[in-house]
Amino acid sequence: MASTGKASFSNPVVRWVDHRLPVFTMMNREYGQFPTPKNFNYFWNFGALAMFLLVTMILTGIFLAMHYTPHADYAFNSVERIMRDVNYGWLLRYIHMNGSHLFFAVVFIHIFRGLYYGSYKEPRELLWMLGVVILLLMMATAFMGYVLPWGQMSFWGATVITNLFSAIPLVGDNIVIWLWGGFSVDNPTLNRFFALHFLMPFVIVGVVILHIAALHIHGSNNPLGIDPKGPQDTLPFHPYYTIKDSVGLGVFLIIFAGFVFFAPNWLGHADNYIPADPLVTPAHIVPEWYFLPFYAILRAVPNTLGGVVLMFAAIAVLFVVPWLDTSKVRSCRFRPVYRQFLWLFVLTVVVLGFAGANPPDGIWVVISRIATFYYFLHFLVIMPVVGKLERPLPLPRSISEPVTKGGGPLPAGATAKPMEKS
Amino acid sequence: MADTTHEEKPEGEGETRRDFLYLATGAMAVVGAGSVMWPFISSMNPAADALAEAQIDVDLSQLSEGQAITVTWRGSPVFIRHRTPEEIEAAREVSLDDLPDPQTDEDRVLEPQWLVMVGICTHLGCVPLGQRSGDNRGAYGGWFCPCHGSHYDTSGRIRRGPAAANLEVPDYEFIDDTRIRIG
């Protein structure tokens, strides 16, 4: 591991440590000199933003946990105490709360980036699948975190979602009682959700490390979807992409701060400021916006088990995307037909989101059924078929070619002295 | 792995004593891991104190005809309705062919005027409306679940909507004329 990219450090302490544990060498290799395609656009910023948010969520979460009481009788009041009495408690909580919304927004864009530029294709299939695992872990974490304030939406969201498992034949009811630790969502449920909500982010960190390790084997994809032909097509990660990511982070932080300071509850539900009441269901239960498309799929099916199966299938299908897409061309820039379908798919997900936000009556049932059908049609039929039939546009010969305009790439084996890192 | 044994054996010789030992050790390890996991899994099931709350007595004497009360049993609401003769008649007139989950009204009550059932929608666990006067009682005059639009009739049977089963009737008995024990 330490054999390649050995850098020499002038600081003797650094040298001493590095000789025994080459962390500095590794950081220099993976984040200093790491050869990165030089044609990234800002879509390539979102992985770094997701990483920033993961750290932010863990940090704010640990400090919130110092003040939170995971007990059905005290949870709601302890959150109110954080908001009113704890020094800067309101800030920590609003960062954590809005951070969860933006985390999903950032990750959804990150996933869209992968779909649009074909980042899931050979040799990055495992990288993509680890990403889907992270998405699943995030959903579980977000769901359990939402239960902790023990408001009406917390309680009834937990009730509805845990009840999904009762649809499993034969053992469903026993599984639900096991999940609850009782005969309804109650204190034991809250306790275990708190323990798991605390644990899961660290599991996510573990999978993120694998995700990044897999990324650094074959390097990043890029907007052209073709492999770098040599050093002339890449830049060292630092300072070029550390700076570019910092610019994006600055813009992102403006938006983040806008939510935290000016519209902290805009993305939430007012009903969650009513303490949980096991005897009264709110008139309209809606999950947080990032679950709405999946919630719409759940409700589109008239049968409970069918709905649950389709909802989980909607995520599971992402695992096999690398094999459903039969096209050899990665980037949608060169896929004029599939590109249209992909945008139609994005529209479908947005429509599902609206269907999930509305009561399941009348026209919304029809809309969510059509959109659910199209969601799966996209993956199971359009992806494989269009990949076979489509005639892609000619690919540039190298990443440099579209920039140098006809100058042509250097021969693949040529050493590019001008680009060598000093 | 380095070959630590020096016995020579021709390839594809079939089962050996060593294969058996591998399998037996592996099987033992699986059983061992499973039995160590069991306490962890089981600890998440309802604890003894939660099970101890599994029985309650309810006094029905204050409940006049047409009224309903909701009591808490095992953390869940239980609907008790003192049904009017019209409601009983409406429930008994329905043909079983019209029911998604066929069950006669007689099977769902001990005394016709007292309907006792768990007030949890069998779809995804919301509490249906219909206990308070002024609630939306759905198209069949019983209960209506606001979450996903399930309609229940005056016997608590599912009539329309995503739920597949009737509201559950818990085990209960009359301990005297006006008191019942649920659980």
Coordinates of C-alpha atoms in Angstrom, one line a residue:
Chain A
M1 CA 0.0 0.0 0.0
A2 CA 2.7 2.4 0.9
S3 CA 5.0 1.4 -1.9
T4 CA 3.7 3.8 -4.6
G5 CA 3.6 7.6 -4.5
K6 CA 6.0 7.9 -1.6
A7 CA 6.4 11.5 -0.9
S8 CA 9.2 13.0 1.1
F9 CA 8.3 15.3 3.9
S10 CA 10.6 18.0 5.3
N11 CA 9.1 17.9 8.8
P12 CA 11.0 15.3 10.8
V13 CA 8.0 14.4 13.0
V14 CA 5.9 13.8 9.9
R15 CA 8.7 11.7 8.5
W16 CA 9.0 9.7 11.7
V17 CA 5.3 9.0 11.8
D18 CA 5.1 8.3 8.1
H19 CA 7.8 5.8 8.3
R20 CA 5.8 3.8 10.8
L21 CA 2.3 4.5 9.6
P22 CA 2.2 6.1 6.2
V23 CA -0.9 8.1 6.6
F24 CA 0.7 11.2 5.2
T25 CA 1.9 9.3 2.2
M26 CA -1.6 8.0 1.8
M27 CA -3.3 11.4 2.1
N28 CA -0.8 12.8 -0.4
R29 CA -1.4 10.0 -2.8
E30 CA -5.2 9.9 -2.5
Y31 CA -6.0 13.6 -2.0
G32 CA -2.9 15.4 -3.1
Q33 CA -1.5 14.0 -6.3
F34 CA -4.6 11.9 -7.0
P35 CA -5.0 12.1 -10.8
T36 CA -8.5 13.5 -11.4
P37 CA -10.1 14.0 -14.8
K38 CA -9.7 17.7 -15.6
N39 CA -13.1 18.2 -17.1
F40 CA -15.4 18.0 -14.0
N41 CA -18.4 20.1 -13.9
Y42 CA -20.1 21.1 -10.6
F43 CA -22.1 17.9 -10.5
W44 CA -18.9 16.4 -9.3
N45 CA -19.1 18.6 -6.2
F46 CA -21.9 16.7 -4.6
G47 CA -19.9 13.8 -3.2
A48 CA -17.8 16.2 -1.2
L49 CA -20.9 18.0 -0.1
A50 CA -22.5 14.7 1.1
M51 CA -19.3 14.0 3.0
F52 CA -19.4 17.5 4.6
L53 CA -23.1 16.9 5.6
L54 CA -22.3 13.4 7.1
V55 CA -19.7 15.0 9.4
T56 CA -22.0 17.9 10.2
M57 CA -24.9 15.5 11.1
I58 CA -22.6 13.4 13.3
L59 CA -21.2 16.4 15.1
T60 CA -24.5 18.2 15.7
G61 CA -26.1 14.8 16.6
I62 CA -23.6 14.0 19.3
F63 CA -24.1 17.3 20.9
L64 CA -27.9 17.0 20.7
A65 CA -27.7 13.6 22.3
M66 CA -26.1 15.2 25.3
H67 CA -29.4 17.0 26.0
Y68 CA -31.9 14.6 24.6
T69 CA -33.9 12.1 26.8
P70 CA -35.0 9.0 25.0
H71 CA -38.1 8.3 27.0
A72 CA -41.7 8.5 25.8
D73 CA -42.6 10.8 28.7
Y74 CA -39.7 13.2 28.4
A75 CA -38.5 13.1 24.8
F76 CA -40.8 15.8 23.5
N77 CA -40.1 18.1 26.4
S78 CA -36.4 17.5 26.2
V79 CA -36.4 18.6 22.6
E80 CA -38.4 21.7 23.6
R81 CA -35.8 22.3 26.3
I82 CA -33.0 22.1 23.6
M83 CA -34.9 24.7 21.6
R84 CA -35.5 27.1 24.5
D85 CA -33.0 26.6 27.3
V86 CA -29.9 24.9 26.0
N87 CA -27.3 27.4 24.9
Y88 CA -27.4 27.4 21.1
G89 CA -29.6 24.3 21.3
W90 CA -31.9 25.8 18.7
L91 CA -28.9 26.2 16.3
L92 CA -27.7 22.6 16.8
R93 CA -31.2 21.3 16.3
Y94 CA -32.0 23.4 13.3
I95 CA -28.7 22.5 11.7
H96 CA -29.4 18.8 12.3
M97 CA -33.0 19.0 11.1
N98 CA -32.3 21.0 7.9
G99 CA -29.1 19.1 7.4
S100 CA -31.1 15.9 7.0
H101 CA -33.2 17.5 4.3
L102 CA -30.2 18.9 2.4
F103 CA -28.3 15.6 2.9
F104 CA -31.1 13.9 0.9
A105 CA -31.2 16.7 -1.7
V106 CA -27.4 16.5 -2.2
V107 CA -27.4 12.7 -2.4
F108 CA -30.3 12.7 -4.9
I109 CA -28.4 15.0 -7.1
H110 CA -25.3 12.8 -6.6
I111 CA -27.3 9.8 -7.7
F112 CA -28.7 11.7 -10.7
R113 CA -25.1 12.6 -11.6
G114 CA -24.3 8.9 -11.6
L115 CA -27.3 8.0 -13.7
Y116 CA -26.7 10.8 -16.3
Y117 CA -23.0 10.3 -16.8
G118 CA -23.1 6.5 -16.5
S119 CA -20.9 6.5 -13.5
Y120 CA -22.3 3.0 -12.5
K121 CA -20.8 1.3 -15.5
E122 CA -17.9 -1.0 -15.7
P123 CA -15.5 -0.9 -13.8
R124 CA -17.5 1.1 -11.1
E125 CA -20.4 -1.3 -10.5
L126 CA -19.4 -2.0 -6.9
L127 CA -18.8 1.7 -6.2
W128 CA -22.4 2.3 -7.3
M129 CA -23.8 -0.6 -5.3
L130 CA -22.1 0.7 -2.2
G131 CA -23.7 4.0 -2.9
V132 CA -27.2 2.3 -2.9
V133 CA -26.3 0.7 0.4
I134 CA -25.5 4.1 1.8
L135 CA -28.8 5.4 0.5
L136 CA -30.7 2.6 2.3
L137 CA -28.8 3.2 5.5
M138 CA -29.5 6.9 5.2
M139 CA -33.2 6.3 4.8
A140 CA -33.3 4.0 7.9
T141 CA -31.3 6.6 9.9
A142 CA -33.5 9.5 8.8
F143 CA -36.7 7.6 9.6
M144 CA -35.5 6.6 13.1
G145 CA -34.2 10.1 13.8
Y146 CA -37.6 11.6 12.8
V147 CA -39.2 9.5 15.5
L148 CA -37.1 10.9 18.3
P149 CA -38.8 14.3 18.9
W150 CA -41.9 12.2 19.7
G151 CA -44.4 14.5 18.1
Q152 CA -47.6 13.4 16.3
M153 CA -45.8 12.9 13.0
S154 CA -43.0 11.1 14.7
F155 CA -45.4 8.7 16.4
W156 CA -47.7 8.1 13.5
G157 CA -44.9 7.9 10.9
A158 CA -43.3 5.2 13.1
T159 CA -46.6 3.4 13.4
V160 CA -47.3 3.4 9.7
I161 CA -43.8 2.5 8.6
T162 CA -43.3 -0.3 11.2
N163 CA -46.7 -1.6 10.2
L164 CA -45.4 -2.1 6.7
F165 CA -43.7 -5.2 8.0
S166 CA -47.0 -6.7 9.1
A167 CA -47.7 -7.3 5.4
I168 CA -45.2 -10.1 5.4
P169 CA -47.1 -13.4 5.3
L170 CA -47.3 -15.6 8.4
V171 CA -44.6 -13.9 10.6
G172 CA -45.5 -10.3 9.9
D173 CA -47.3 -9.6 13.1
N174 CA -44.6 -11.2 15.2
I175 CA -41.9 -9.1 13.4
V176 CA -43.8 -5.9 14.1
I177 CA -44.2 -6.8 17.8
W178 CA -40.5 -7.5 17.9
L179 CA -39.7 -4.2 16.2
W180 CA -41.9 -2.4 18.7
G181 CA -40.9 -4.3 21.8
G182 CA -44.5 -4.1 22.8
F183 CA -48.0 -4.1 21.3
S184 CA -47.8 -0.6 19.8
V185 CA -45.1 2.1 19.2
D186 CA -44.2 3.0 22.7
N187 CA -41.3 3.7 25.0
P188 CA -39.3 0.5 24.1
T189 CA -39.6 1.5 20.4
L190 CA -38.3 5.0 21.1
N191 CA -35.4 3.7 23.1
R192 CA -34.2 1.3 20.5
F193 CA -34.7 3.9 17.7
F194 CA -32.5 6.3 19.6
A195 CA -29.8 3.6 20.1
L196 CA -29.9 2.7 16.4
H197 CA -30.1 6.3 15.2
F198 CA -26.9 6.9 17.1
L199 CA -25.2 3.8 15.7
M200 CA -26.2 4.0 12.0
P201 CA -24.2 7.1 11.0
F202 CA -21.0 5.3 12.0
V203 CA -22.1 2.4 9.9
I204 CA -22.6 4.9 7.1
V205 CA -19.1 6.2 7.7
G206 CA -17.8 2.7 7.3
V207 CA -19.6 2.1 4.0
V208 CA -18.5 5.6 2.8
I209 CA -14.9 4.6 3.4
L210 CA -15.5 1.5 1.2
H211 CA -17.3 3.7 -1.4
I212 CA -14.3 6.1 -1.5
A213 CA -11.8 3.2 -1.6
A214 CA -13.6 1.7 -4.5
L215 CA -13.7 5.1 -6.2
H216 CA -9.9 5.5 -5.9
I217 CA -9.2 2.2 -7.6
H218 CA -10.3 3.3 -11.0
G219 CA -10.7 7.0 -10.3
S220 CA -13.6 9.3 -11.0
N221 CA -15.8 9.2 -14.1
N222 CA -16.2 12.5 -15.9
P223 CA -18.8 14.4 -18.0
L224 CA -17.5 12.8 -21.2
G225 CA -17.6 9.3 -19.7
I226 CA -14.4 8.3 -21.4
D227 CA -11.3 7.2 -19.5
P228 CA -8.3 9.6 -19.2
K229 CA -5.8 8.6 -21.8
G230 CA -2.8 9.8 -19.8
P231 CA -1.5 12.5 -17.5
Q232 CA -2.5 15.2 -20.0
D233 CA -6.2 14.4 -19.3
T234 CA -5.9 14.7 -15.5
L235 CA -5.0 17.2 -12.8
P236 CA -3.8 16.5 -9.3
F237 CA -6.7 16.6 -6.9
H238 CA -5.0 19.3 -4.8
P239 CA -5.2 22.2 -5.3
Y240 CA -7.5 22.1 -8.4
Y241 CA -10.4 20.2 -7.0
T242 CA -10.0 21.1 -3.4
I243 CA -10.5 24.7 -4.5
K244 CA -13.4 23.9 -6.9
D245 CA -15.1 21.8 -4.1
S246 CA -14.6 24.7 -1.7
V247 CA -16.4 27.1 -4.1
G248 CA -19.3 24.8 -4.3
L249 CA -19.3 24.3 -0.6
G250 CA -19.5 28.1 -0.1
V251 CA -22.6 28.3 -2.3
F252 CA -24.1 25.3 -0.5
L253 CA -23.5 26.8 2.9
I254 CA -25.3 30.0 1.9
I255 CA -28.4 27.9 1.0
F256 CA -27.9 25.8 4.2
A257 CA -27.7 28.9 6.4
G258 CA -30.7 30.4 4.6
F259 CA -32.8 27.5 5.7
V260 CA -31.3 27.3 9.2
F261 CA -31.7 31.0 10.0
F262 CA -34.6 32.1 7.9
A263 CA -36.9 29.1 7.2
P264 CA -35.9 26.4 9.7
N265 CA -39.3 24.7 9.7
W266 CA -40.2 25.3 6.1
L267 CA -39.4 21.7 5.1
G268 CA -41.0 20.1 8.2
H269 CA -44.6 19.5 9.4
A270 CA -46.3 21.7 12.0
D271 CA -48.0 18.6 13.4
N272 CA -44.7 17.4 14.8
Y273 CA -44.8 20.2 17.3
I274 CA -47.8 18.4 18.9
P275 CA -46.8 15.8 21.5
A276 CA -47.4 12.2 20.4
D277 CA -50.9 10.9 21.2
P278 CA -51.4 7.2 20.6
L279 CA -55.2 7.7 20.5
V280 CA -55.5 10.4 17.8
T281 CA -54.2 10.1 14.3
P282 CA -53.5 13.4 12.6
A283 CA -55.9 14.0 9.7
H284 CA -53.2 13.8 7.1
I285 CA -50.0 11.8 7.6
V286 CA -47.3 12.6 5.2
P287 CA -43.6 11.5 5.4
E288 CA -40.8 14.0 4.8
W289 CA -40.4 15.1 1.2
Y290 CA -37.5 12.8 0.5
F291 CA -39.7 9.7 1.1
L292 CA -42.7 11.0 -0.9
P293 CA -42.0 9.2 -4.2
F294 CA -41.6 5.9 -2.4
Y295 CA -44.6 6.6 -0.3
A296 CA -46.6 7.2 -3.5
I297 CA -45.4 3.8 -4.9
L298 CA -46.5 2.2 -1.6
R299 CA -50.0 3.6 -1.9
A300 CA -50.4 3.1 -5.6
V301 CA -50.9 -0.7 -5.1
P302 CA -54.3 -1.7 -3.7
N303 CA -52.7 -4.6 -1.8
T304 CA -50.6 -3.9 1.3
L305 CA -48.0 -6.6 0.6
G306 CA -47.8 -5.6 -3.0
G307 CA -47.3 -2.0 -2.1
V308 CA -44.5 -2.8 0.4
V309 CA -42.8 -5.1 -2.1
L310 CA -42.9 -2.5 -4.9
M311 CA -41.7 0.2 -2.6
F312 CA -38.6 -1.8 -1.6
A313 CA -38.1 -2.9 -5.2
A314 CA -38.0 0.7 -6.2
I315 CA -34.7 1.0 -4.4
A316 CA -33.5 -2.6 -4.9
V317 CA -33.7 -2.1 -8.7
L318 CA -30.9 0.5 -8.4
F319 CA -28.5 -2.3 -7.4
V320 CA -28.8 -3.9 -10.8
V321 CA -28.7 -0.7 -12.9
P322 CA -25.1 -1.5 -14.0
W323 CA -26.4 -4.6 -15.7
L324 CA -29.8 -3.2 -16.9
D325 CA -28.1 -0.5 -18.9
T326 CA -26.8 -2.3 -22.0
S327 CA -25.1 0.7 -23.6
K328 CA -21.4 0.8 -23.9
V329 CA -21.4 4.6 -23.8
R330 CA -21.3 6.1 -20.3
S331 CA -22.2 9.7 -20.6
C332 CA -25.7 10.9 -21.7
R333 CA -24.0 13.7 -23.6
F334 CA -23.5 11.1 -26.3
R335 CA -26.8 9.3 -25.9
P336 CA -29.4 11.5 -27.6
V337 CA -32.3 9.0 -27.1
Y338 CA -31.6 7.7 -23.6
R339 CA -31.1 11.3 -22.4
Q340 CA -34.7 12.1 -23.2
F341 CA -35.9 9.1 -21.4
L342 CA -33.7 9.9 -18.3
W343 CA -35.3 13.3 -18.1
L344 CA -38.7 11.7 -18.4
F345 CA -37.7 9.5 -15.5
V346 CA -36.7 12.4 -13.4
L347 CA -40.1 14.0 -14.2
T348 CA -41.8 10.7 -13.1
V349 CA -40.0 10.8 -9.7
V350 CA -41.1 14.4 -9.2
V351 CA -44.7 13.5 -10.1
L352 CA -44.6 10.6 -7.7
G353 CA -43.4 13.0 -5.1
F354 CA -46.5 15.2 -5.6
A355 CA -48.7 12.1 -5.6
G356 CA -47.2 11.0 -2.3
A357 CA -47.9 14.4 -0.8
N358 CA -51.6 14.4 -1.7
P359 CA -54.4 12.3 -0.2
P360 CA -54.8 9.0 -2.1
D361 CA -58.1 9.9 -3.7
G362 CA -59.4 10.3 -7.2
I363 CA -57.0 11.5 -9.8
W364 CA -53.9 11.1 -7.6
V365 CA -54.4 7.3 -7.4
V366 CA -54.4 7.1 -11.2
I367 CA -51.4 9.4 -11.5
S368 CA -49.4 7.5 -8.9
R369 CA -50.2 4.2 -10.6
I370 CA -49.1 5.4 -14.0
A371 CA -46.0 7.0 -12.6
T372 CA -45.2 3.8 -10.6
F373 CA -45.6 1.8 -13.8
Y374 CA -43.3 4.1 -15.7
Y375 CA -40.7 4.1 -12.9
F376 CA -40.2 0.4 -13.3
L377 CA -40.6 0.5 -17.0
H378 CA -37.7 2.9 -17.2
F379 CA -35.4 0.5 -15.4
L380 CA -36.6 -2.8 -16.6
V381 CA -37.5 -2.1 -20.2
I382 CA -36.2 1.3 -21.5
M383 CA -32.7 1.0 -20.0
P384 CA -31.9 -2.4 -21.6
V385 CA -33.8 -1.8 -24.9
V386 CA -32.6 1.8 -25.6
G387 CA -29.0 0.7 -24.8
K388 CA -29.3 -1.9 -27.6
L389 CA -31.1 0.2 -30.2
E390 CA -29.7 3.7 -29.7
R391 CA -26.9 5.0 -32.0
P392 CA -24.7 7.1 -29.8
L393 CA -22.9 10.2 -31.0
P394 CA -19.2 9.9 -31.8
L395 CA -17.1 10.0 -28.7
P396 CA -14.2 12.4 -28.5
R397 CA -10.8 10.7 -28.7
S398 CA -9.7 12.0 -25.4
I399 CA -10.7 14.3 -22.6
S400 CA -8.3 17.0 -23.9
E401 CA -9.6 16.8 -27.5
P402 CA -12.8 18.9 -27.1
V403 CA -10.7 21.6 -25.3
T404 CA -7.7 21.7 -27.6
K405 CA -10.1 21.6 -30.6
G406 CA -8.6 19.2 -33.2
G407 CA -5.1 19.5 -31.8
G408 CA -5.6 15.8 -31.1
P409 CA -4.5 14.0 -28.0
L410 CA -1.0 13.1 -27.3
P411 CA -0.2 9.5 -28.0
A412 CA -1.6 7.4 -25.1
G413 CA 1.8 6.4 -23.9
A414 CA 3.4 9.8 -24.2
T415 CA 4.7 11.3 -21.0
A416 CA 3.3 14.7 -20.5
K417 CA 5.9 16.7 -18.8
P418 CA 3.9 20.0 -18.7
M419 CA 1.3 18.4 -16.5
E420 CA 3.6 16.7 -14.1
K421 CA 3.0 17.8 -10.5
S422 CA 5.9 19.8 -9.2
Chain B
M1 CA -2.4 -21.5 3.1
A2 CA 0.6 -23.5 3.8
D3 CA 0.2 -27.2 3.7
T4 CA 0.9 -28.3 7.3
T5 CA 0.1 -31.9 6.8
H6 CA 2.4 -34.3 5.1
E7 CA -0.1 -37.0 4.2
E8 CA -0.2 -37.5 0.5
K9 CA -3.6 -38.3 -0.9
P10 CA -4.6 -38.6 -4.5
E11 CA -6.8 -35.8 -5.7
G12 CA -10.6 -36.2 -5.8
E13 CA -10.4 -39.0 -3.3
G14 CA -13.8 -38.3 -1.8
E15 CA -14.7 -37.6 1.8
T16 CA -12.0 -37.9 4.4
R17 CA -12.0 -37.7 8.1
R18 CA -10.7 -34.1 7.7
D19 CA -13.7 -33.0 5.6
F20 CA -16.0 -34.4 8.2
L21 CA -14.2 -32.5 10.9
Y22 CA -14.4 -29.3 8.9
L23 CA -18.1 -29.7 8.4
A24 CA -18.8 -30.6 12.0
T25 CA -16.7 -27.7 13.3
G26 CA -18.5 -25.3 10.9
A27 CA -21.9 -26.6 11.9
M28 CA -21.0 -26.2 15.6
A29 CA -19.9 -22.7 15.0
V30 CA -23.1 -21.8 13.3
V31 CA -25.2 -23.3 16.1
G32 CA -23.0 -21.5 18.6
A33 CA -23.3 -18.2 16.9
G34 CA -27.1 -18.6 16.6
S35 CA -27.5 -19.4 20.3
V36 CA -25.4 -16.4 21.3
M37 CA -27.5 -14.2 19.0
W38 CA -30.8 -15.4 20.4
P39 CA -30.7 -13.4 23.7
F40 CA -29.9 -10.3 21.7
I41 CA -32.8 -10.8 19.3
S42 CA -35.2 -11.9 22.1
S43 CA -34.4 -8.9 24.2
M44 CA -36.1 -6.8 21.7
N45 CA -39.4 -8.6 22.2
P46 CA -42.0 -7.2 24.7
A47 CA -40.6 -7.4 28.2
A48 CA -42.4 -8.9 31.2
D49 CA -43.8 -5.6 32.4
A50 CA -45.3 -4.9 29.0
L51 CA -46.9 -8.3 28.9
A52 CA -48.2 -7.7 32.5
E53 CA -50.3 -4.8 31.2
A54 CA -52.0 -7.1 28.8
Q55 CA -55.4 -7.2 30.7
I56 CA -57.8 -4.5 31.7
D57 CA -61.4 -4.3 33.1
V58 CA -63.8 -1.8 31.7
D59 CA -67.1 -0.7 33.3
L60 CA -69.8 -0.2 30.6
S61 CA -72.6 1.0 32.9
Q62 CA -72.2 4.7 32.1
L63 CA -72.3 4.2 28.4
S64 CA -75.8 4.8 27.0
E65 CA -77.1 3.7 23.6
G66 CA -75.4 5.3 20.6
Q67 CA -72.3 6.3 22.6
A68 CA -68.8 5.1 22.3
I69 CA -65.7 5.1 24.4
T70 CA -62.1 4.5 23.6
V71 CA -59.9 2.7 26.2
T72 CA -56.2 2.0 26.1
W73 CA -55.2 -1.7 26.1
R74 CA -51.6 -2.6 25.6
G75 CA -50.9 0.9 24.4
S76 CA -53.5 0.6 21.7
P77 CA -57.0 2.2 21.5
V78 CA -59.9 -0.2 22.0
F79 CA -63.3 1.0 20.6
I80 CA -66.4 0.1 22.6
R81 CA -69.6 1.1 21.1
H82 CA -73.1 0.7 22.6
R83 CA -74.9 0.1 19.3
T84 CA -78.4 1.3 18.5
P85 CA -80.9 -1.3 17.1
E86 CA -80.6 0.4 13.7
E87 CA -76.8 -0.1 13.7
I88 CA -77.1 -3.7 14.7
E89 CA -79.8 -4.3 12.0
A90 CA -77.6 -2.5 9.4
A91 CA -74.7 -4.7 10.3
R92 CA -76.8 -7.9 10.1
E93 CA -78.5 -7.1 6.9
V94 CA -75.3 -7.2 4.8
S95 CA -74.8 -10.2 2.6
L96 CA -71.5 -11.9 3.2
D97 CA -70.8 -11.7 -0.5
D98 CA -70.4 -7.9 -0.2
L99 CA -67.6 -8.2 2.4
P100 CA -63.9 -8.2 1.5
D101 CA -63.3 -10.1 4.7
P102 CA -66.5 -12.1 5.2
Q103 CA -67.5 -12.5 8.8
T104 CA -71.0 -12.3 10.3
D105 CA -71.9 -9.6 12.8
E106 CA -72.8 -12.4 15.3
D107 CA -69.3 -13.7 15.2
R108 CA -67.9 -10.3 16.1
V109 CA -69.9 -9.7 19.3
L110 CA -70.7 -11.4 22.6
E111 CA -73.8 -9.2 23.2
P112 CA -75.3 -7.6 20.1
Q113 CA -75.4 -4.1 21.6
W114 CA -71.8 -4.1 22.7
L115 CA -69.2 -3.9 19.9
V116 CA -65.6 -4.2 21.2
M117 CA -62.7 -4.0 18.9
V118 CA -59.1 -2.8 18.6
G119 CA -59.3 0.7 17.1
I120 CA -56.4 0.3 14.7
C121 CA -56.9 0.3 11.0
T122 CA -55.8 -3.1 9.7
H123 CA -54.0 -1.4 6.8
L124 CA -51.1 0.5 8.4
G125 CA -52.1 1.1 11.9
C126 CA -53.8 4.5 12.1
V127 CA -56.7 5.2 14.4
P128 CA -59.9 5.4 12.4
L129 CA -62.4 8.3 13.0
G130 CA -66.0 7.6 14.2
Q131 CA -65.8 7.5 18.0
R132 CA -66.8 11.1 18.6
S133 CA -70.0 12.7 17.4
G134 CA -69.2 14.8 14.4
D135 CA -66.5 12.5 13.2
N136 CA -66.5 11.4 9.6
R137 CA -67.9 7.9 9.9
G138 CA -67.3 6.9 6.3
A139 CA -69.8 5.6 3.7
Y140 CA -71.1 2.8 5.8
G141 CA -71.8 4.6 9.1
G142 CA -69.1 2.9 11.1
W143 CA -65.5 4.2 11.0
F144 CA -63.3 5.9 8.5
C145 CA -59.5 5.8 8.5
P146 CA -58.2 9.3 7.4
C147 CA -54.7 8.0 6.5
H148 CA -55.4 5.9 3.5
G149 CA -59.2 6.0 3.2
S150 CA -60.6 2.7 4.5
H151 CA -64.3 2.6 5.3
Y152 CA -65.6 0.3 8.1
D153 CA -69.3 -0.6 8.7
T154 CA -71.3 -0.6 12.0
S155 CA -69.7 -4.0 12.8
G156 CA -66.2 -2.7 12.2
R157 CA -65.9 -4.7 9.0
I158 CA -63.9 -3.4 6.1
R159 CA -66.1 -2.4 3.2
R160 CA -64.0 -0.2 1.0
G161 CA -60.4 1.1 0.8
P162 CA -56.9 -0.4 1.0
A163 CA -57.3 -2.4 4.3
A164 CA -57.8 -6.1 3.7
A165 CA -59.1 -7.2 7.1
N166 CA -61.9 -6.2 9.5
L167 CA -61.0 -4.3 12.7
E168 CA -59.7 -6.9 15.1
V169 CA -62.0 -8.1 17.9
P170 CA -59.8 -8.7 21.0
D171 CA -60.3 -11.6 23.4
Y172 CA -62.7 -10.3 26.1
E173 CA -65.4 -11.7 28.5
F174 CA -68.2 -10.3 30.6
I175 CA -67.2 -10.6 34.2
D176 CA -70.7 -9.3 35.2
D177 CA -73.6 -7.6 33.5
T178 CA -71.9 -4.3 32.9
R179 CA -68.1 -5.0 33.1
I180 CA -65.9 -6.6 30.6
R181 CA -62.3 -7.9 30.9
I182 CA -60.2 -7.4 27.8
G183 CA -57.2 -9.6 27.2

